[in-house]
Amino acid sequence: MTDRRTELASNLASVEERIVSACAAAGRKREEVTLIVVTKTYPASDVRILRELGVRHMAENRDQDAAPKAAACADLDLVWHFVGQLQTNKVRSVASYADIVQSIDRIKLVTALSTAAVRAGREVGCLIQVALDAEEGARGDRGGVAPDGIGELAAAVDGAPGLRLDGLMTVAPLAGPFAGRQQAAFERLMEFSSSLRAAHPAANMVSAGMSADLEEAVAAGATHVRVGTAVLGVRPRLG
Ligand SMILES: *Cc1c(COP(=O)(O)O)cnc(C)c1O
């Protein structure tokens, strides 16, 4: 094994152990939680190693980095998640490789992504990103719609050609009433997920939890955790 492969295998084993323990503590089955590895700022060669180590779900947050990486790994059987703030001028590119866009937070983006998905002849799964700390009718600093906007966006995605409504995503707020209370934040997201599923039963994905708080997300009921640093190492630059 190369050094990098050894390092990734060891990090992955630690993360896997954390997920297994968190599932056991929550009385959940390990299969209920999918690990998405966030490969942003890391090269396609790492994606290739991760696939060999059994990871299938990868996430990126910038189209400039994601598009060439997805192209370089087109021969691999991967599920690409887009998790960053998305400008409408990038949707055409993103719709060409992303299987799931987790950062849906405005109607204009739904409309643009729908057009792009239809043009690409692809179905793109969509998660509505919820900003738990945003004021009513507003959006969060790091993207996401305030909770009162979930219903309208869900209906828009549901009615948009080329798009599939898959569920909800959040990033634990750094400020506001949920600051430092990740589990409470993720439990709140689960409540919004229950309401969403009442109207859209198939939209059962709940993406929450990162390297620092995956245990809290699993405890709250997340179906997907997004882990970067704990698998790949501390990122060389902000991303
Ligand atoms: C970078 C990123 C992650 C992973 O964060 P780590 O702390 O490195 O695990 C998860 N979700 C989103 C939206 C990200 O941008």
PDB file of C-alpha atoms and ligand atoms in Angstrom:
ATOM      1  CA  MET A   1       0.000   0.000   0.000  1.00  0.00           C
ATOM      2  CA  THR A   2       1.158   3.545  -0.681  1.00  0.00           C
ATOM      3  CA  ASP A   3       1.502   5.895   2.284  1.00  0.00           C
ATOM      4  CA  ARG A   4      -1.587   7.822   1.257  1.00  0.00           C
ATOM      5  CA  ARG A   5      -3.606   4.653   0.906  1.00  0.00           C
ATOM      6  CA  THR A   6      -2.513   3.486   4.345  1.00  0.00           C
ATOM      7  CA  GLU A   7      -3.411   6.871   5.821  1.00  0.00           C
ATOM      8  CA  LEU A   8      -6.851   7.000   4.196  1.00  0.00           C
ATOM      9  CA  ALA A   9      -7.598   3.382   5.147  1.00  0.00           C
ATOM     10  CA  SER A  10      -6.712   4.090   8.765  1.00  0.00           C
ATOM     11  CA  ASN A  11      -8.741   7.339   8.913  1.00  0.00           C
ATOM     12  CA  LEU A  12     -11.677   5.648   7.248  1.00  0.00           C
ATOM     13  CA  ALA A  13     -11.548   2.802   9.768  1.00  0.00           C
ATOM     14  CA  SER A  14     -11.681   5.321  12.643  1.00  0.00           C
ATOM     15  CA  VAL A  15     -14.647   7.126  11.122  1.00  0.00           C
ATOM     16  CA  GLU A  16     -16.380   3.816  10.494  1.00  0.00           C
ATOM     17  CA  GLU A  17     -15.817   2.886  14.139  1.00  0.00           C
ATOM     18  CA  ARG A  18     -17.337   6.212  15.243  1.00  0.00           C
ATOM     19  CA  ILE A  19     -20.417   5.647  13.068  1.00  0.00           C
ATOM     20  CA  VAL A  20     -20.823   2.074  14.340  1.00  0.00           C
ATOM     21  CA  SER A  21     -20.617   3.248  17.980  1.00  0.00           C
ATOM     22  CA  ALA A  22     -22.994   6.140  17.376  1.00  0.00           C
ATOM     23  CA  CYS A  23     -25.510   3.795  15.717  1.00  0.00           C
ATOM     24  CA  ALA A  24     -25.222   1.304  18.594  1.00  0.00           C
ATOM     25  CA  ALA A  25     -25.710   4.081  21.161  1.00  0.00           C
ATOM     26  CA  ALA A  26     -28.795   5.300  19.302  1.00  0.00           C
ATOM     27  CA  GLY A  27     -30.245   1.808  18.810  1.00  0.00           C
ATOM     28  CA  ARG A  28     -29.970   2.214  15.047  1.00  0.00           C
ATOM     29  CA  LYS A  29     -28.678  -0.198  12.434  1.00  0.00           C
ATOM     30  CA  ARG A  30     -25.394   0.711  10.756  1.00  0.00           C
ATOM     31  CA  GLU A  31     -27.107   0.424   7.345  1.00  0.00           C
ATOM     32  CA  GLU A  32     -29.390   3.322   8.245  1.00  0.00           C
ATOM     33  CA  VAL A  33     -26.492   5.763   7.940  1.00  0.00           C
ATOM     34  CA  THR A  34     -24.608   6.470   4.710  1.00  0.00           C
ATOM     35  CA  LEU A  35     -21.121   7.944   4.870  1.00  0.00           C
ATOM     36  CA  ILE A  36     -20.457  10.665   2.310  1.00  0.00           C
ATOM     37  CA  VAL A  37     -16.793  11.621   2.098  1.00  0.00           C
ATOM     38  CA  VAL A  38     -16.269  15.311   1.311  1.00  0.00           C
ATOM     39  CA  THR A  39     -13.248  15.335  -1.010  1.00  0.00           C
ATOM     40  CA  LYS A  40     -13.061  19.110  -1.580  1.00  0.00           C
ATOM     41  CA  THR A  41      -9.492  20.431  -2.045  1.00  0.00           C
ATOM     42  CA  TYR A  42      -8.174  16.850  -2.375  1.00  0.00           C
ATOM     43  CA  PRO A  43      -7.152  15.296  -5.703  1.00  0.00           C
ATOM     44  CA  ALA A  44      -8.961  12.780  -7.885  1.00  0.00           C
ATOM     45  CA  SER A  45      -6.294  10.236  -6.901  1.00  0.00           C
ATOM     46  CA  ASP A  46      -7.715  10.308  -3.352  1.00  0.00           C
ATOM     47  CA  VAL A  47     -11.215   9.709  -4.705  1.00  0.00           C
ATOM     48  CA  ARG A  48      -9.862   6.680  -6.544  1.00  0.00           C
ATOM     49  CA  ILE A  49      -8.242   5.289  -3.396  1.00  0.00           C
ATOM     50  CA  LEU A  50     -11.424   5.896  -1.395  1.00  0.00           C
ATOM     51  CA  ARG A  51     -13.472   4.006  -3.980  1.00  0.00           C
ATOM     52  CA  GLU A  52     -11.069   1.074  -3.701  1.00  0.00           C
ATOM     53  CA  LEU A  53     -11.541   1.248   0.065  1.00  0.00           C
ATOM     54  CA  GLY A  54     -15.295   0.889  -0.368  1.00  0.00           C
ATOM     55  CA  VAL A  55     -16.564   4.486  -0.343  1.00  0.00           C
ATOM     56  CA  ARG A  56     -19.139   5.227  -3.016  1.00  0.00           C
ATOM     57  CA  HIS A  57     -20.597   8.598  -1.982  1.00  0.00           C
ATOM     58  CA  MET A  58     -18.369  11.643  -2.535  1.00  0.00           C
ATOM     59  CA  ALA A  59     -19.157  15.322  -2.021  1.00  0.00           C
ATOM     60  CA  GLU A  60     -17.745  18.578  -3.341  1.00  0.00           C
ATOM     61  CA  ASN A  61     -18.657  22.196  -2.669  1.00  0.00           C
ATOM     62  CA  ARG A  62     -17.179  24.138  -5.614  1.00  0.00           C
ATOM     63  CA  ASP A  63     -17.983  23.452  -9.238  1.00  0.00           C
ATOM     64  CA  GLN A  64     -14.523  24.581 -10.437  1.00  0.00           C
ATOM     65  CA  ASP A  65     -12.926  21.751  -8.444  1.00  0.00           C
ATOM     66  CA  ALA A  66     -15.738  19.239  -8.684  1.00  0.00           C
ATOM     67  CA  ALA A  67     -16.246  19.212 -12.459  1.00  0.00           C
ATOM     68  CA  PRO A  68     -12.689  18.134 -13.415  1.00  0.00           C
ATOM     69  CA  LYS A  69     -12.557  15.662 -10.522  1.00  0.00           C
ATOM     70  CA  ALA A  70     -15.833  14.025 -11.524  1.00  0.00           C
ATOM     71  CA  ALA A  71     -14.575  13.839 -15.124  1.00  0.00           C
ATOM     72  CA  ALA A  72     -11.293  12.249 -13.999  1.00  0.00           C
ATOM     73  CA  CYS A  73     -13.290   9.628 -12.071  1.00  0.00           C
ATOM     74  CA  ALA A  74     -16.014   9.030 -14.651  1.00  0.00           C
ATOM     75  CA  ASP A  75     -15.021   5.358 -14.926  1.00  0.00           C
ATOM     76  CA  LEU A  76     -15.805   4.774 -11.236  1.00  0.00           C
ATOM     77  CA  ASP A  77     -19.170   3.779  -9.859  1.00  0.00           C
ATOM     78  CA  LEU A  78     -19.726   6.874  -7.680  1.00  0.00           C
ATOM     79  CA  VAL A  79     -22.566   8.971  -6.335  1.00  0.00           C
ATOM     80  CA  TRP A  80     -21.570  12.663  -6.430  1.00  0.00           C
ATOM     81  CA  HIS A  81     -23.158  15.058  -3.976  1.00  0.00           C
ATOM     82  CA  PHE A  82     -22.887  18.821  -4.436  1.00  0.00           C
ATOM     83  CA  VAL A  83     -22.923  20.486  -1.007  1.00  0.00           C
ATOM     84  CA  GLY A  84     -21.798  24.088  -1.604  1.00  0.00           C
ATOM     85  CA  GLN A  85     -23.598  27.332  -2.243  1.00  0.00           C
ATOM     86  CA  LEU A  86     -24.617  27.156  -5.870  1.00  0.00           C
ATOM     87  CA  GLN A  87     -24.832  30.081  -8.300  1.00  0.00           C
ATOM     88  CA  THR A  88     -27.276  29.720 -11.160  1.00  0.00           C
ATOM     89  CA  ASN A  89     -24.502  30.236 -13.730  1.00  0.00           C
ATOM     90  CA  LYS A  90     -22.936  26.959 -12.527  1.00  0.00           C
ATOM     91  CA  VAL A  91     -26.031  24.747 -12.676  1.00  0.00           C
ATOM     92  CA  ARG A  92     -25.402  23.560 -16.198  1.00  0.00           C
ATOM     93  CA  SER A  93     -22.037  22.154 -15.214  1.00  0.00           C
ATOM     94  CA  VAL A  94     -23.237  20.757 -11.880  1.00  0.00           C
ATOM     95  CA  ALA A  95     -26.223  19.031 -13.501  1.00  0.00           C
ATOM     96  CA  SER A  96     -23.824  17.171 -15.790  1.00  0.00           C
ATOM     97  CA  TYR A  97     -22.160  15.191 -12.972  1.00  0.00           C
ATOM     98  CA  ALA A  98     -23.994  15.681  -9.651  1.00  0.00           C
ATOM     99  CA  ASP A  99     -26.383  12.932  -8.649  1.00  0.00           C
ATOM    100  CA  ILE A 100     -27.663  14.901  -5.671  1.00  0.00           C
ATOM    101  CA  VAL A 101     -27.555  18.634  -4.964  1.00  0.00           C
ATOM    102  CA  GLN A 102     -27.822  19.146  -1.194  1.00  0.00           C
ATOM    103  CA  SER A 103     -27.849  22.942  -1.206  1.00  0.00           C
ATOM    104  CA  ILE A 104     -31.219  23.879  -2.689  1.00  0.00           C
ATOM    105  CA  ASP A 105     -32.218  27.135  -0.986  1.00  0.00           C
ATOM    106  CA  ARG A 106     -34.162  29.309  -3.418  1.00  0.00           C
ATOM    107  CA  ILE A 107     -36.784  29.029  -6.134  1.00  0.00           C
ATOM    108  CA  LYS A 108     -34.553  30.594  -8.779  1.00  0.00           C
ATOM    109  CA  LEU A 109     -32.056  27.783  -8.241  1.00  0.00           C
ATOM    110  CA  VAL A 110     -34.786  25.146  -8.574  1.00  0.00           C
ATOM    111  CA  THR A 111     -35.906  26.604 -11.889  1.00  0.00           C
ATOM    112  CA  ALA A 112     -32.367  26.859 -13.279  1.00  0.00           C
ATOM    113  CA  LEU A 113     -31.330  23.393 -12.095  1.00  0.00           C
ATOM    114  CA  SER A 114     -34.487  21.881 -13.550  1.00  0.00           C
ATOM    115  CA  THR A 115     -33.765  23.376 -16.961  1.00  0.00           C
ATOM    116  CA  ALA A 116     -30.162  22.155 -16.793  1.00  0.00           C
ATOM    117  CA  ALA A 117     -31.125  18.640 -15.698  1.00  0.00           C
ATOM    118  CA  VAL A 118     -33.657  18.294 -18.505  1.00  0.00           C
ATOM    119  CA  ARG A 119     -31.110  19.564 -21.008  1.00  0.00           C
ATOM    120  CA  ALA A 120     -28.539  17.049 -19.724  1.00  0.00           C
ATOM    121  CA  GLY A 121     -31.122  14.260 -19.837  1.00  0.00           C
ATOM    122  CA  ARG A 122     -30.470  13.492 -16.178  1.00  0.00           C
ATOM    123  CA  GLU A 123     -32.508  13.270 -12.989  1.00  0.00           C
ATOM    124  CA  VAL A 124     -30.913  15.228 -10.161  1.00  0.00           C
ATOM    125  CA  GLY A 125     -31.851  14.488  -6.556  1.00  0.00           C
ATOM    126  CA  CYS A 126     -32.409  17.566  -4.399  1.00  0.00           C
ATOM    127  CA  LEU A 127     -32.079  18.228  -0.688  1.00  0.00           C
ATOM    128  CA  ILE A 128     -33.383  21.489   0.693  1.00  0.00           C
ATOM    129  CA  GLN A 129     -30.673  23.104   2.792  1.00  0.00           C
ATOM    130  CA  VAL A 130     -32.160  24.468   5.994  1.00  0.00           C
ATOM    131  CA  ALA A 131     -30.502  27.401   7.794  1.00  0.00           C
ATOM    132  CA  LEU A 132     -31.691  26.820  11.354  1.00  0.00           C
ATOM    133  CA  ASP A 133     -30.369  30.221  12.432  1.00  0.00           C
ATOM    134  CA  ALA A 134     -31.890  32.294   9.615  1.00  0.00           C
ATOM    135  CA  GLU A 135     -34.676  34.799  10.219  1.00  0.00           C
ATOM    136  CA  GLU A 136     -38.092  34.032   8.754  1.00  0.00           C
ATOM    137  CA  GLY A 137     -38.110  34.593   5.017  1.00  0.00           C
ATOM    138  CA  ALA A 138     -34.314  34.927   4.918  1.00  0.00           C
ATOM    139  CA  ARG A 139     -31.369  32.749   4.013  1.00  0.00           C
ATOM    140  CA  GLY A 140     -28.345  31.741   6.086  1.00  0.00           C
ATOM    141  CA  ASP A 141     -24.842  33.221   5.782  1.00  0.00           C
ATOM    142  CA  ARG A 142     -23.573  29.845   4.600  1.00  0.00           C
ATOM    143  CA  GLY A 143     -26.592  29.185   2.399  1.00  0.00           C
ATOM    144  CA  GLY A 144     -29.818  27.466   3.309  1.00  0.00           C
ATOM    145  CA  VAL A 145     -33.384  28.654   3.591  1.00  0.00           C
ATOM    146  CA  ALA A 146     -35.083  29.639   6.849  1.00  0.00           C
ATOM    147  CA  PRO A 147     -37.371  26.848   8.112  1.00  0.00           C
ATOM    148  CA  ASP A 148     -40.527  28.705   7.068  1.00  0.00           C
ATOM    149  CA  GLY A 149     -39.431  28.426   3.426  1.00  0.00           C
ATOM    150  CA  ILE A 150     -39.098  24.623   3.303  1.00  0.00           C
ATOM    151  CA  GLY A 151     -42.668  23.892   2.148  1.00  0.00           C
ATOM    152  CA  GLU A 152     -42.638  26.241  -0.803  1.00  0.00           C
ATOM    153  CA  LEU A 153     -39.253  24.983  -2.013  1.00  0.00           C
ATOM    154  CA  ALA A 154     -40.286  21.351  -1.589  1.00  0.00           C
ATOM    155  CA  ALA A 155     -43.363  21.919  -3.725  1.00  0.00           C
ATOM    156  CA  ALA A 156     -41.264  23.665  -6.369  1.00  0.00           C
ATOM    157  CA  VAL A 157     -38.726  20.805  -6.539  1.00  0.00           C
ATOM    158  CA  ASP A 158     -41.513  18.236  -6.566  1.00  0.00           C
ATOM    159  CA  GLY A 159     -43.117  19.897  -9.571  1.00  0.00           C
ATOM    160  CA  ALA A 160     -39.876  20.545 -11.475  1.00  0.00           C
ATOM    161  CA  PRO A 161     -38.990  18.331 -14.453  1.00  0.00           C
ATOM    162  CA  GLY A 162     -35.623  16.599 -14.110  1.00  0.00           C
ATOM    163  CA  LEU A 163     -35.522  17.033 -10.320  1.00  0.00           C
ATOM    164  CA  ARG A 164     -36.358  14.589  -7.527  1.00  0.00           C
ATOM    165  CA  LEU A 165     -37.135  15.727  -3.988  1.00  0.00           C
ATOM    166  CA  ASP A 166     -34.957  13.604  -1.682  1.00  0.00           C
ATOM    167  CA  GLY A 167     -35.050  15.385   1.694  1.00  0.00           C
ATOM    168  CA  LEU A 168     -33.287  17.926   3.876  1.00  0.00           C
ATOM    169  CA  MET A 169     -29.736  18.984   4.709  1.00  0.00           C
ATOM    170  CA  THR A 170     -28.252  21.284   7.329  1.00  0.00           C
ATOM    171  CA  VAL A 171     -24.955  22.539   8.683  1.00  0.00           C
ATOM    172  CA  ALA A 172     -24.999  23.080  12.451  1.00  0.00           C
ATOM    173  CA  PRO A 173     -25.273  26.841  13.100  1.00  0.00           C
ATOM    174  CA  LEU A 174     -22.247  28.643  14.554  1.00  0.00           C
ATOM    175  CA  ALA A 175     -24.411  31.475  15.916  1.00  0.00           C
ATOM    176  CA  GLY A 176     -27.910  31.941  17.282  1.00  0.00           C
ATOM    177  CA  PRO A 177     -29.884  29.744  19.658  1.00  0.00           C
ATOM    178  CA  PHE A 178     -28.367  26.508  18.303  1.00  0.00           C
ATOM    179  CA  ALA A 179     -24.718  27.586  18.547  1.00  0.00           C
ATOM    180  CA  GLY A 180     -22.782  24.820  20.296  1.00  0.00           C
ATOM    181  CA  ARG A 181     -25.934  22.678  20.523  1.00  0.00           C
ATOM    182  CA  GLN A 182     -25.500  20.406  17.522  1.00  0.00           C
ATOM    183  CA  GLN A 183     -27.761  17.653  18.692  1.00  0.00           C
ATOM    184  CA  ALA A 184     -30.624  20.062  19.398  1.00  0.00           C
ATOM    185  CA  ALA A 185     -30.085  21.559  15.942  1.00  0.00           C
ATOM    186  CA  PHE A 186     -30.164  18.155  14.264  1.00  0.00           C
ATOM    187  CA  GLU A 187     -33.247  17.137  16.255  1.00  0.00           C
ATOM    188  CA  ARG A 188     -34.966  20.281  15.002  1.00  0.00           C
ATOM    189  CA  LEU A 189     -34.031  19.282  11.450  1.00  0.00           C
ATOM    190  CA  MET A 190     -35.609  15.852  12.096  1.00  0.00           C
ATOM    191  CA  GLU A 191     -38.865  17.571  13.074  1.00  0.00           C
ATOM    192  CA  PHE A 192     -38.843  19.469   9.783  1.00  0.00           C
ATOM    193  CA  SER A 193     -38.096  16.184   8.038  1.00  0.00           C
ATOM    194  CA  SER A 194     -41.163  14.568   9.634  1.00  0.00           C
ATOM    195  CA  SER A 195     -43.377  17.391   8.366  1.00  0.00           C
ATOM    196  CA  LEU A 196     -41.800  17.179   4.927  1.00  0.00           C
ATOM    197  CA  ARG A 197     -42.346  13.419   4.757  1.00  0.00           C
ATOM    198  CA  ALA A 198     -46.025  13.859   5.662  1.00  0.00           C
ATOM    199  CA  ALA A 199     -46.451  15.641   2.329  1.00  0.00           C
ATOM    200  CA  HIS A 200     -43.623  13.909   0.399  1.00  0.00           C
ATOM    201  CA  PRO A 201     -43.094  10.383   1.825  1.00  0.00           C
ATOM    202  CA  ALA A 202     -40.188   9.543  -0.478  1.00  0.00           C
ATOM    203  CA  ALA A 203     -38.178  12.600   0.626  1.00  0.00           C
ATOM    204  CA  ASN A 204     -36.620  10.706   3.521  1.00  0.00           C
ATOM    205  CA  MET A 205     -32.953  11.701   3.330  1.00  0.00           C
ATOM    206  CA  VAL A 206     -31.619  13.724   6.254  1.00  0.00           C
ATOM    207  CA  SER A 207     -28.068  14.953   5.687  1.00  0.00           C
ATOM    208  CA  ALA A 208     -26.438  16.300   8.840  1.00  0.00           C
ATOM    209  CA  GLY A 209     -23.209  15.954  10.748  1.00  0.00           C
ATOM    210  CA  MET A 210     -19.584  16.499   9.749  1.00  0.00           C
ATOM    211  CA  SER A 211     -16.226  15.386  11.203  1.00  0.00           C
ATOM    212  CA  ALA A 212     -16.806  17.180  14.512  1.00  0.00           C
ATOM    213  CA  ASP A 213     -20.448  16.301  15.112  1.00  0.00           C
ATOM    214  CA  LEU A 214     -21.341  13.096  13.286  1.00  0.00           C
ATOM    215  CA  GLU A 215     -22.264  11.378  16.583  1.00  0.00           C
ATOM    216  CA  GLU A 216     -24.871  14.056  17.351  1.00  0.00           C
ATOM    217  CA  ALA A 217     -26.292  13.708  13.844  1.00  0.00           C
ATOM    218  CA  VAL A 218     -26.566   9.913  14.085  1.00  0.00           C
ATOM    219  CA  ALA A 219     -28.170  10.247  17.533  1.00  0.00           C
ATOM    220  CA  ALA A 220     -30.752  12.666  16.127  1.00  0.00           C
ATOM    221  CA  GLY A 221     -31.608  10.349  13.243  1.00  0.00           C
ATOM    222  CA  ALA A 222     -29.569  11.536  10.244  1.00  0.00           C
ATOM    223  CA  THR A 223     -29.494   9.172   7.275  1.00  0.00           C
ATOM    224  CA  HIS A 224     -26.358  10.728   5.743  1.00  0.00           C
ATOM    225  CA  VAL A 225     -23.239  12.190   7.357  1.00  0.00           C
ATOM    226  CA  ARG A 226     -20.760  14.334   5.398  1.00  0.00           C
ATOM    227  CA  VAL A 227     -17.198  13.795   6.567  1.00  0.00           C
ATOM    228  CA  GLY A 228     -14.135  15.542   5.147  1.00  0.00           C
ATOM    229  CA  THR A 229     -11.295  16.278   7.564  1.00  0.00           C
ATOM    230  CA  ALA A 230     -11.597  13.087   9.620  1.00  0.00           C
ATOM    231  CA  VAL A 231     -11.009  10.979   6.496  1.00  0.00           C
ATOM    232  CA  LEU A 232      -8.723  13.113   4.311  1.00  0.00           C
ATOM    233  CA  GLY A 233      -6.914  15.273   6.844  1.00  0.00           C
ATOM    234  CA  VAL A 234      -6.958  18.990   7.616  1.00  0.00           C
ATOM    235  CA  ARG A 235      -7.545  20.855   4.379  1.00  0.00           C
ATOM    236  CA  PRO A 236      -4.562  22.766   2.939  1.00  0.00           C
ATOM    237  CA  ARG A 237      -6.770  25.821   2.322  1.00  0.00           C
ATOM    238  CA  LEU A 238     -10.216  27.039   3.221  1.00  0.00           C
ATOM    239  CA  GLY A 239     -12.871  25.104   1.360  1.00  0.00           C
TER     240      GLY A 239
HETATM  241  C1  LIG B   1     -16.564  20.765   4.041  1.00  0.00           C
HETATM  242  C2  LIG B   1     -17.950  20.352   4.330  1.00  0.00           C
HETATM  243  C3  LIG B   1     -18.223  19.223   5.110  1.00  0.00           C
HETATM  244  C4  LIG B   1     -17.144  18.378   5.763  1.00  0.00           C
HETATM  245  O1  LIG B   1     -16.590  19.086   6.825  1.00  0.00           O
HETATM  246  P1  LIG B   1     -15.459  18.414   7.759  1.00  0.00           P
HETATM  247  O2  LIG B   1     -15.517  19.239   8.994  1.00  0.00           O
HETATM  248  O3  LIG B   1     -14.173  18.541   7.031  1.00  0.00           O
HETATM  249  O4  LIG B   1     -15.844  17.011   7.995  1.00  0.00           O
HETATM  250  C5  LIG B   1     -19.556  18.874   5.297  1.00  0.00           C
HETATM  251  N1  LIG B   1     -20.561  19.581   4.759  1.00  0.00           N
HETATM  252  C6  LIG B   1     -20.337  20.673   4.002  1.00  0.00           C
HETATM  253  C7  LIG B   1     -21.508  21.420   3.451  1.00  0.00           C
HETATM  254  C8  LIG B   1     -19.033  21.101   3.762  1.00  0.00           C
HETATM  255  O5  LIG B   1     -18.821  22.193   3.025  1.00  0.00           O
END
